[in-house]
Amino acid sequence: MTSFGYNMSMETPNLTLPTIDWTSPHNRFDLAVKQPARNFPDDVLRFLMGRDDIEFLEHLQTDFPTVEVRYMDTLIKVRIGGEPTLIHCEYQLDDSSPVPMVQRNVGYLGRCFEIHGLPIYSHVIYMRPTAGLKDPGGYRQNVPGYRFILEYKVIRLGELEGESLMGAPQAGLMPFAPLMKPPVGMDSVEWLRRCVQTTQELQLEAPTKGNVLVTMGFLGNVLHSPATLNAIMPRALMQESTYYHYLTKEIRQESLEQGVQQGLQQGLQQGREEGERKGTLNALLRLLEARFEPEAAHTLKPFLETIEDSARLERLVPTAAQAPNLQTFLKHLAE
């Protein structure tokens, strides 16, 4: 994971814009895909239900404790025709495994009805073009006297006409647009450019617009390479996004943890191969580079190489790992 030249204080961001690593872990993709329903529920509800007479009431808790906790993706309480109703949606990047989607959904909806006792409109949205092709959209048990029928709507984004969103674009649906079918004669990269341009033209506050674009970027990783996304996504506008700040902070923390671990592992390996002192020194330098900035290790290297006492170098390793900032480490070094 890339380490970014980025000031973690949201009040004083660094002018250097980091490049997002769009190839994110599943938990970060999971967070991104739920943003539209959380921030623009009316847009998503109209898309799912194909009707406008839906009154949004609230987002409901999506975790269902049993022997182990199970999580739905989104569960929204609405009012349709004056009657309280639940609208549920699962977002699938690929086919569900090892438990098939239909089996998972039977469990989700059974627990959901047990807890809320309300009518449920359930949907499964597949992101990747090859996903969900065999999803039956329901389950039927045709045992006389014990019939059990459960149905849900299967939506494969790659089969929907993306052009249908362009006439009156809705912020809650734009992150999904690049995954839909482009107009005839337009390739997927040009379609992504058009989706980005249309989103930039939405009448939204800059932070909200930035949130939509960051979400679009993470979902766009389903079809496009990180290089393509970084070339097209408007980084300056995305930096206005609160969601962007959260993600880049999380990514930097992951980078820090990986850098510390890599530095210690590589340093210890070199210590075995080249001697205790040199291995400790390399571990310390890599740790400084990961925790602070590469320039810190480069500047301090000539001085640290003059330390002949291996025990002193060893004491500096935990000091570097625990120091809250470079200044604190330098104070210990001077002492």
Tab-separated table of C-alpha atoms in Angstrom:
chain	number	residue	atom	x	y	z
A	1	MET	CA	0.000	0.000	0.000
A	2	THR	CA	1.319	3.393	-0.947
A	3	SER	CA	2.359	5.898	1.717
A	4	PHE	CA	1.000	9.349	0.936
A	5	GLY	CA	2.520	12.795	1.351
A	6	TYR	CA	-0.571	14.001	3.183
A	7	ASN	CA	-1.105	16.000	6.353
A	8	MET	CA	-3.553	14.054	8.502
A	9	SER	CA	-5.021	17.216	10.053
A	10	MET	CA	-8.271	18.008	8.235
A	11	GLU	CA	-7.948	21.667	9.221
A	12	THR	CA	-4.618	22.122	7.423
A	13	PRO	CA	-4.416	19.632	4.515
A	14	ASN	CA	-1.178	19.372	2.605
A	15	LEU	CA	-1.359	20.799	-0.910
A	16	THR	CA	0.224	17.603	-2.251
A	17	LEU	CA	-2.676	15.459	-3.456
A	18	PRO	CA	-2.235	11.738	-2.689
A	19	THR	CA	-3.013	9.113	-5.277
A	20	ILE	CA	-5.664	6.747	-3.977
A	21	ASP	CA	-4.968	3.035	-4.176
A	22	TRP	CA	-8.310	2.011	-5.658
A	23	THR	CA	-7.497	-1.698	-5.261
A	24	SER	CA	-8.850	-1.555	-1.736
A	25	PRO	CA	-9.529	-4.344	0.742
A	26	HIS	CA	-13.063	-5.733	0.732
A	27	ASN	CA	-14.068	-3.861	3.888
A	28	ARG	CA	-13.282	-0.521	2.218
A	29	PHE	CA	-15.251	-1.470	-0.913
A	30	ASP	CA	-18.084	-2.585	1.357
A	31	LEU	CA	-18.086	0.824	3.030
A	32	ALA	CA	-18.040	2.661	-0.310
A	33	VAL	CA	-20.912	0.753	-1.869
A	34	LYS	CA	-23.235	1.607	1.041
A	35	GLN	CA	-22.600	5.362	0.811
A	36	PRO	CA	-25.273	6.190	-1.832
A	37	ALA	CA	-28.122	4.615	0.144
A	38	ARG	CA	-26.883	6.248	3.325
A	39	ASN	CA	-26.467	9.740	1.848
A	40	PHE	CA	-29.125	9.772	-0.901
A	41	PRO	CA	-31.808	7.256	0.170
A	42	ASP	CA	-34.585	8.780	-1.967
A	43	ASP	CA	-32.546	8.367	-5.175
A	44	VAL	CA	-31.718	4.751	-4.405
A	45	LEU	CA	-35.255	3.884	-3.298
A	46	ARG	CA	-36.782	5.228	-6.527
A	47	PHE	CA	-34.224	3.257	-8.533
A	48	LEU	CA	-34.920	-0.001	-6.692
A	49	MET	CA	-38.699	0.263	-6.619
A	50	GLY	CA	-39.374	2.123	-9.892
A	51	ARG	CA	-41.870	4.440	-8.194
A	52	ASP	CA	-41.935	7.856	-6.523
A	53	ASP	CA	-44.563	7.435	-3.791
A	54	ILE	CA	-42.074	6.215	-1.189
A	55	GLU	CA	-41.600	8.127	2.033
A	56	PHE	CA	-38.204	7.517	3.621
A	57	LEU	CA	-38.450	6.999	7.388
A	58	GLU	CA	-35.141	5.720	8.723
A	59	HIS	CA	-32.135	3.466	8.257
A	60	LEU	CA	-32.482	0.381	10.428
A	61	GLN	CA	-29.854	-1.669	12.221
A	62	THR	CA	-28.465	-4.275	9.845
A	63	ASP	CA	-26.745	-6.703	12.230
A	64	PHE	CA	-28.653	-9.806	13.299
A	65	PRO	CA	-27.053	-11.564	16.285
A	66	THR	CA	-27.513	-15.330	16.331
A	67	VAL	CA	-24.742	-17.669	17.409
A	68	GLU	CA	-22.628	-15.331	15.301
A	69	VAL	CA	-23.504	-11.863	14.008
A	70	ARG	CA	-24.813	-11.585	10.432
A	71	TYR	CA	-24.914	-8.261	8.610
A	72	MET	CA	-27.245	-7.130	5.841
A	73	ASP	CA	-25.924	-4.353	3.601
A	74	THR	CA	-28.767	-1.842	3.800
A	75	LEU	CA	-32.184	-2.011	5.465
A	76	ILE	CA	-34.434	1.037	5.158
A	77	LYS	CA	-37.837	1.639	6.699
A	78	VAL	CA	-40.225	3.511	4.408
A	79	ARG	CA	-43.923	4.193	4.048
A	80	ILE	CA	-45.670	3.056	0.848
A	81	GLY	CA	-49.350	3.887	0.477
A	82	GLY	CA	-49.418	4.827	4.140
A	83	GLU	CA	-48.119	1.405	5.241
A	84	PRO	CA	-44.734	0.872	6.974
A	85	THR	CA	-42.517	-1.277	4.742
A	86	LEU	CA	-38.878	-2.430	4.661
A	87	ILE	CA	-36.588	-2.158	1.644
A	88	HIS	CA	-33.488	-4.336	1.776
A	89	CYS	CA	-30.490	-4.391	-0.577
A	90	GLU	CA	-27.383	-6.567	-0.839
A	91	TYR	CA	-24.444	-5.387	-2.976
A	92	GLN	CA	-22.417	-8.195	-4.523
A	93	LEU	CA	-19.107	-7.704	-6.302
A	94	ASP	CA	-18.999	-11.380	-7.312
A	95	ASP	CA	-21.164	-14.431	-6.752
A	96	SER	CA	-21.642	-15.281	-3.104
A	97	SER	CA	-19.452	-18.123	-1.846
A	98	PRO	CA	-19.247	-20.522	-0.184
A	99	VAL	CA	-22.884	-19.874	0.816
A	100	PRO	CA	-25.045	-19.130	-2.280
A	101	MET	CA	-26.838	-15.768	-2.323
A	102	VAL	CA	-30.286	-17.333	-2.291
A	103	GLN	CA	-29.427	-19.289	0.858
A	104	ARG	CA	-27.994	-16.184	2.547
A	105	ASN	CA	-31.041	-14.127	1.658
A	106	VAL	CA	-33.481	-16.685	3.042
A	107	GLY	CA	-31.623	-16.371	6.348
A	108	TYR	CA	-31.509	-12.567	6.241
A	109	LEU	CA	-35.170	-12.093	5.416
A	110	GLY	CA	-36.352	-14.698	7.897
A	111	ARG	CA	-34.522	-12.938	10.729
A	112	CYS	CA	-35.651	-9.565	9.408
A	113	PHE	CA	-39.321	-10.581	9.494
A	114	GLU	CA	-38.847	-12.131	12.934
A	115	ILE	CA	-37.533	-8.828	14.311
A	116	HIS	CA	-39.704	-6.289	12.455
A	117	GLY	CA	-42.784	-8.187	11.244
A	118	LEU	CA	-43.195	-5.913	8.199
A	119	PRO	CA	-43.446	-6.484	4.442
A	120	ILE	CA	-39.980	-6.668	2.850
A	121	TYR	CA	-38.891	-5.702	-0.655
A	122	SER	CA	-35.497	-7.353	-1.139
A	123	HIS	CA	-32.916	-6.653	-3.877
A	124	VAL	CA	-29.487	-8.029	-4.791
A	125	ILE	CA	-27.298	-5.771	-6.951
A	126	TYR	CA	-24.386	-7.403	-8.799
A	127	MET	CA	-21.465	-5.135	-9.730
A	128	ARG	CA	-19.255	-7.269	-11.942
A	129	PRO	CA	-20.675	-8.174	-15.391
A	130	THR	CA	-20.002	-11.884	-14.858
A	131	ALA	CA	-21.679	-12.030	-11.425
A	132	GLY	CA	-25.213	-13.110	-10.578
A	133	LEU	CA	-25.907	-14.838	-13.893
A	134	LYS	CA	-27.248	-17.933	-12.125
A	135	ASP	CA	-28.975	-16.215	-9.207
A	136	PRO	CA	-32.579	-17.557	-9.354
A	137	GLY	CA	-33.988	-14.552	-7.490
A	138	GLY	CA	-35.752	-16.659	-4.924
A	139	TYR	CA	-36.445	-20.018	-3.314
A	140	ARG	CA	-39.421	-22.372	-3.643
A	141	GLN	CA	-40.141	-25.376	-1.470
A	142	ASN	CA	-42.971	-27.233	-3.185
A	143	VAL	CA	-43.834	-29.716	-0.468
A	144	PRO	CA	-47.647	-30.017	-0.197
A	145	GLY	CA	-48.799	-28.533	3.057
A	146	TYR	CA	-45.372	-26.987	3.666
A	147	ARG	CA	-44.907	-24.667	0.720
A	148	PHE	CA	-42.424	-21.904	1.249
A	149	ILE	CA	-41.810	-19.188	-1.346
A	150	LEU	CA	-39.316	-16.328	-1.118
A	151	GLU	CA	-38.570	-13.946	-3.977
A	152	TYR	CA	-36.212	-11.014	-4.393
A	153	LYS	CA	-35.247	-8.802	-7.307
A	154	VAL	CA	-31.879	-9.442	-8.991
A	155	ILE	CA	-30.250	-6.362	-10.554
A	156	ARG	CA	-27.145	-6.776	-12.732
A	157	LEU	CA	-25.739	-3.311	-13.345
A	158	GLY	CA	-23.921	-4.354	-16.515
A	159	GLU	CA	-27.284	-5.085	-18.172
A	160	LEU	CA	-28.806	-1.642	-17.459
A	161	GLU	CA	-28.610	1.236	-19.934
A	162	GLY	CA	-26.435	3.880	-18.286
A	163	GLU	CA	-27.729	6.552	-20.648
A	164	SER	CA	-31.047	6.448	-18.770
A	165	LEU	CA	-29.367	8.234	-15.834
A	166	MET	CA	-28.013	11.119	-17.889
A	167	GLY	CA	-31.279	12.953	-18.602
A	168	ALA	CA	-31.931	13.878	-14.984
A	169	PRO	CA	-28.863	12.643	-13.093
A	170	GLN	CA	-29.347	11.773	-9.430
A	171	ALA	CA	-26.425	11.961	-7.034
A	172	GLY	CA	-27.303	8.694	-5.307
A	173	LEU	CA	-27.132	6.730	-8.557
A	174	MET	CA	-24.112	8.317	-10.240
A	175	PRO	CA	-21.523	6.127	-8.392
A	176	PHE	CA	-23.125	3.091	-10.071
A	177	ALA	CA	-23.328	4.633	-13.551
A	178	PRO	CA	-19.806	3.610	-14.766
A	179	LEU	CA	-20.751	-0.037	-14.137
A	180	MET	CA	-23.793	0.201	-16.410
A	181	LYS	CA	-23.901	-0.356	-20.168
A	182	PRO	CA	-22.394	2.620	-22.068
A	183	PRO	CA	-24.118	4.166	-25.086
A	184	VAL	CA	-23.598	2.423	-28.417
A	185	GLY	CA	-20.183	3.252	-29.873
A	186	MET	CA	-18.688	4.446	-26.567
A	187	ASP	CA	-16.074	2.367	-24.761
A	188	SER	CA	-16.008	1.951	-20.982
A	189	VAL	CA	-13.205	4.492	-20.420
A	190	GLU	CA	-15.020	7.264	-22.309
A	191	TRP	CA	-18.190	6.312	-20.472
A	192	LEU	CA	-16.349	6.733	-17.167
A	193	ARG	CA	-15.196	10.203	-18.296
A	194	ARG	CA	-18.751	11.168	-19.119
A	195	CYS	CA	-20.034	9.901	-15.766
A	196	VAL	CA	-17.364	11.930	-13.956
A	197	GLN	CA	-18.157	15.053	-15.996
A	198	THR	CA	-21.903	14.695	-15.347
A	199	THR	CA	-21.261	14.307	-11.630
A	200	GLN	CA	-19.064	17.408	-11.590
A	201	GLU	CA	-21.971	19.365	-13.079
A	202	LEU	CA	-24.422	18.359	-10.320
A	203	GLN	CA	-25.676	21.197	-8.138
A	204	LEU	CA	-24.120	19.920	-4.925
A	205	GLU	CA	-21.832	21.334	-2.256
A	206	ALA	CA	-18.164	20.525	-2.954
A	207	PRO	CA	-17.760	18.035	-0.039
A	208	THR	CA	-20.932	16.160	-1.053
A	209	LYS	CA	-19.889	16.089	-4.711
A	210	GLY	CA	-16.461	14.857	-3.618
A	211	ASN	CA	-18.077	12.029	-1.649
A	212	VAL	CA	-20.005	10.920	-4.746
A	213	LEU	CA	-16.834	10.939	-6.876
A	214	VAL	CA	-14.753	8.998	-4.344
A	215	THR	CA	-17.486	6.361	-4.152
A	216	MET	CA	-17.610	6.267	-7.967
A	217	GLY	CA	-13.856	5.678	-8.036
A	218	PHE	CA	-13.961	2.727	-5.673
A	219	LEU	CA	-16.840	1.104	-7.553
A	220	GLY	CA	-15.144	1.897	-10.874
A	221	ASN	CA	-12.278	-0.352	-9.805
A	222	VAL	CA	-14.550	-3.252	-10.785
A	223	LEU	CA	-13.929	-2.437	-14.469
A	224	HIS	CA	-10.928	-0.097	-14.583
A	225	SER	CA	-7.289	-0.194	-13.550
A	226	PRO	CA	-5.956	2.124	-10.812
A	227	ALA	CA	-3.942	3.963	-13.495
A	228	THR	CA	-7.097	4.731	-15.490
A	229	LEU	CA	-8.971	5.885	-12.406
A	230	ASN	CA	-6.130	8.126	-11.237
A	231	ALA	CA	-5.926	9.682	-14.703
A	232	ILE	CA	-9.656	10.475	-14.874
A	233	MET	CA	-10.921	11.091	-11.340
A	234	PRO	CA	-10.677	14.795	-10.310
A	235	ARG	CA	-8.352	14.578	-7.325
A	236	ALA	CA	-8.653	18.230	-6.260
A	237	LEU	CA	-12.437	17.993	-5.980
A	238	MET	CA	-12.246	14.618	-4.233
A	239	GLN	CA	-9.986	16.134	-1.598
A	240	GLU	CA	-12.999	18.222	-0.530
A	241	SER	CA	-14.716	14.985	0.480
A	242	THR	CA	-14.965	14.026	4.150
A	243	TYR	CA	-15.125	10.415	2.988
A	244	TYR	CA	-11.825	10.931	1.120
A	245	HIS	CA	-10.149	12.201	4.302
A	246	TYR	CA	-11.404	9.200	6.240
A	247	LEU	CA	-10.158	6.734	3.620
A	248	THR	CA	-6.750	8.330	3.091
A	249	LYS	CA	-6.242	8.445	6.851
A	250	GLU	CA	-7.136	4.756	7.055
A	251	ILE	CA	-4.866	3.910	4.116
A	252	ARG	CA	-1.979	5.836	5.650
A	253	GLN	CA	-2.433	3.991	8.928
A	254	GLU	CA	-2.369	0.672	7.076
A	255	SER	CA	0.758	1.817	5.250
A	256	LEU	CA	2.366	2.774	8.535
A	257	GLU	CA	1.590	-0.571	10.145
A	258	GLN	CA	2.833	-2.473	7.105
A	259	GLY	CA	5.945	-0.316	6.913
A	260	VAL	CA	6.776	-0.914	10.566
A	261	GLN	CA	6.294	-4.644	10.167
A	262	GLN	CA	8.254	-4.770	6.911
A	263	GLY	CA	11.039	-2.663	8.369
A	264	LEU	CA	11.420	-4.892	11.410
A	265	GLN	CA	11.252	-8.102	9.388
A	266	GLN	CA	13.733	-6.980	6.770
A	267	GLY	CA	16.013	-5.505	9.390
A	268	LEU	CA	16.046	-8.713	11.437
A	269	GLN	CA	16.696	-10.776	8.316
A	270	GLN	CA	19.637	-8.582	7.396
A	271	GLY	CA	20.856	-8.799	10.973
A	272	ARG	CA	21.107	-12.548	10.667
A	273	GLU	CA	22.911	-12.268	7.356
A	274	GLU	CA	25.189	-9.283	7.942
A	275	GLY	CA	25.656	-9.095	11.672
A	276	GLU	CA	23.732	-7.879	14.658
A	277	ARG	CA	24.709	-4.221	14.508
A	278	LYS	CA	24.023	-3.697	10.786
A	279	GLY	CA	20.700	-5.519	11.007
A	280	THR	CA	19.580	-3.365	13.931
A	281	LEU	CA	20.638	-0.206	12.112
A	282	ASN	CA	18.684	-1.161	8.985
A	283	ALA	CA	15.612	-2.007	11.061
A	284	LEU	CA	15.841	1.381	12.735
A	285	LEU	CA	16.206	3.232	9.418
A	286	ARG	CA	13.262	1.438	7.865
A	287	LEU	CA	11.180	2.128	10.936
A	288	LEU	CA	12.017	5.845	10.773
A	289	GLU	CA	11.102	5.905	7.094
A	290	ALA	CA	7.753	4.202	7.719
A	291	ARG	CA	6.759	6.173	10.805
A	292	PHE	CA	7.825	9.643	9.747
A	293	GLU	CA	9.105	10.578	6.293
A	294	PRO	CA	11.747	9.026	3.984
A	295	GLU	CA	13.801	12.221	4.368
A	296	ALA	CA	14.093	11.581	8.108
A	297	ALA	CA	15.860	8.253	7.610
A	298	HIS	CA	18.054	9.688	4.851
A	299	THR	CA	19.145	12.656	6.997
A	300	LEU	CA	19.821	10.634	10.151
A	301	LYS	CA	21.549	7.694	8.462
A	302	PRO	CA	25.131	9.167	8.501
A	303	PHE	CA	24.862	9.936	12.221
A	304	LEU	CA	23.302	6.590	13.154
A	305	GLU	CA	26.026	4.752	11.238
A	306	THR	CA	28.589	6.273	13.643
A	307	ILE	CA	26.966	4.553	16.634
A	308	GLU	CA	29.147	1.537	17.373
A	309	ASP	CA	27.199	0.421	20.433
A	310	SER	CA	24.745	-2.259	19.257
A	311	ALA	CA	22.853	-2.089	22.545
A	312	ARG	CA	22.216	1.628	22.040
A	313	LEU	CA	20.924	1.013	18.515
A	314	GLU	CA	18.640	-1.695	19.872
A	315	ARG	CA	17.221	0.730	22.462
A	316	LEU	CA	16.463	3.243	19.685
A	317	VAL	CA	14.210	0.776	17.814
A	318	PRO	CA	11.350	0.748	20.381
A	319	THR	CA	11.923	4.468	20.916
A	320	ALA	CA	11.291	5.088	17.205
A	321	ALA	CA	8.252	2.784	17.237
A	322	GLN	CA	6.655	4.580	20.207
A	323	ALA	CA	7.620	8.226	19.619
A	324	PRO	CA	4.532	10.270	18.649
A	325	ASN	CA	6.561	12.415	16.239
A	326	LEU	CA	10.048	12.904	14.817
A	327	GLN	CA	10.888	15.682	17.276
A	328	THR	CA	10.373	13.349	20.239
A	329	PHE	CA	12.671	10.751	18.686
A	330	LEU	CA	15.375	13.366	18.066
A	331	LYS	CA	15.150	14.443	21.702
A	332	HIS	CA	15.769	10.849	22.829
A	333	LEU	CA	18.583	10.532	20.310
A	334	ALA	CA	20.279	13.645	21.663
A	335	GLU	CA	20.013	12.371	25.235
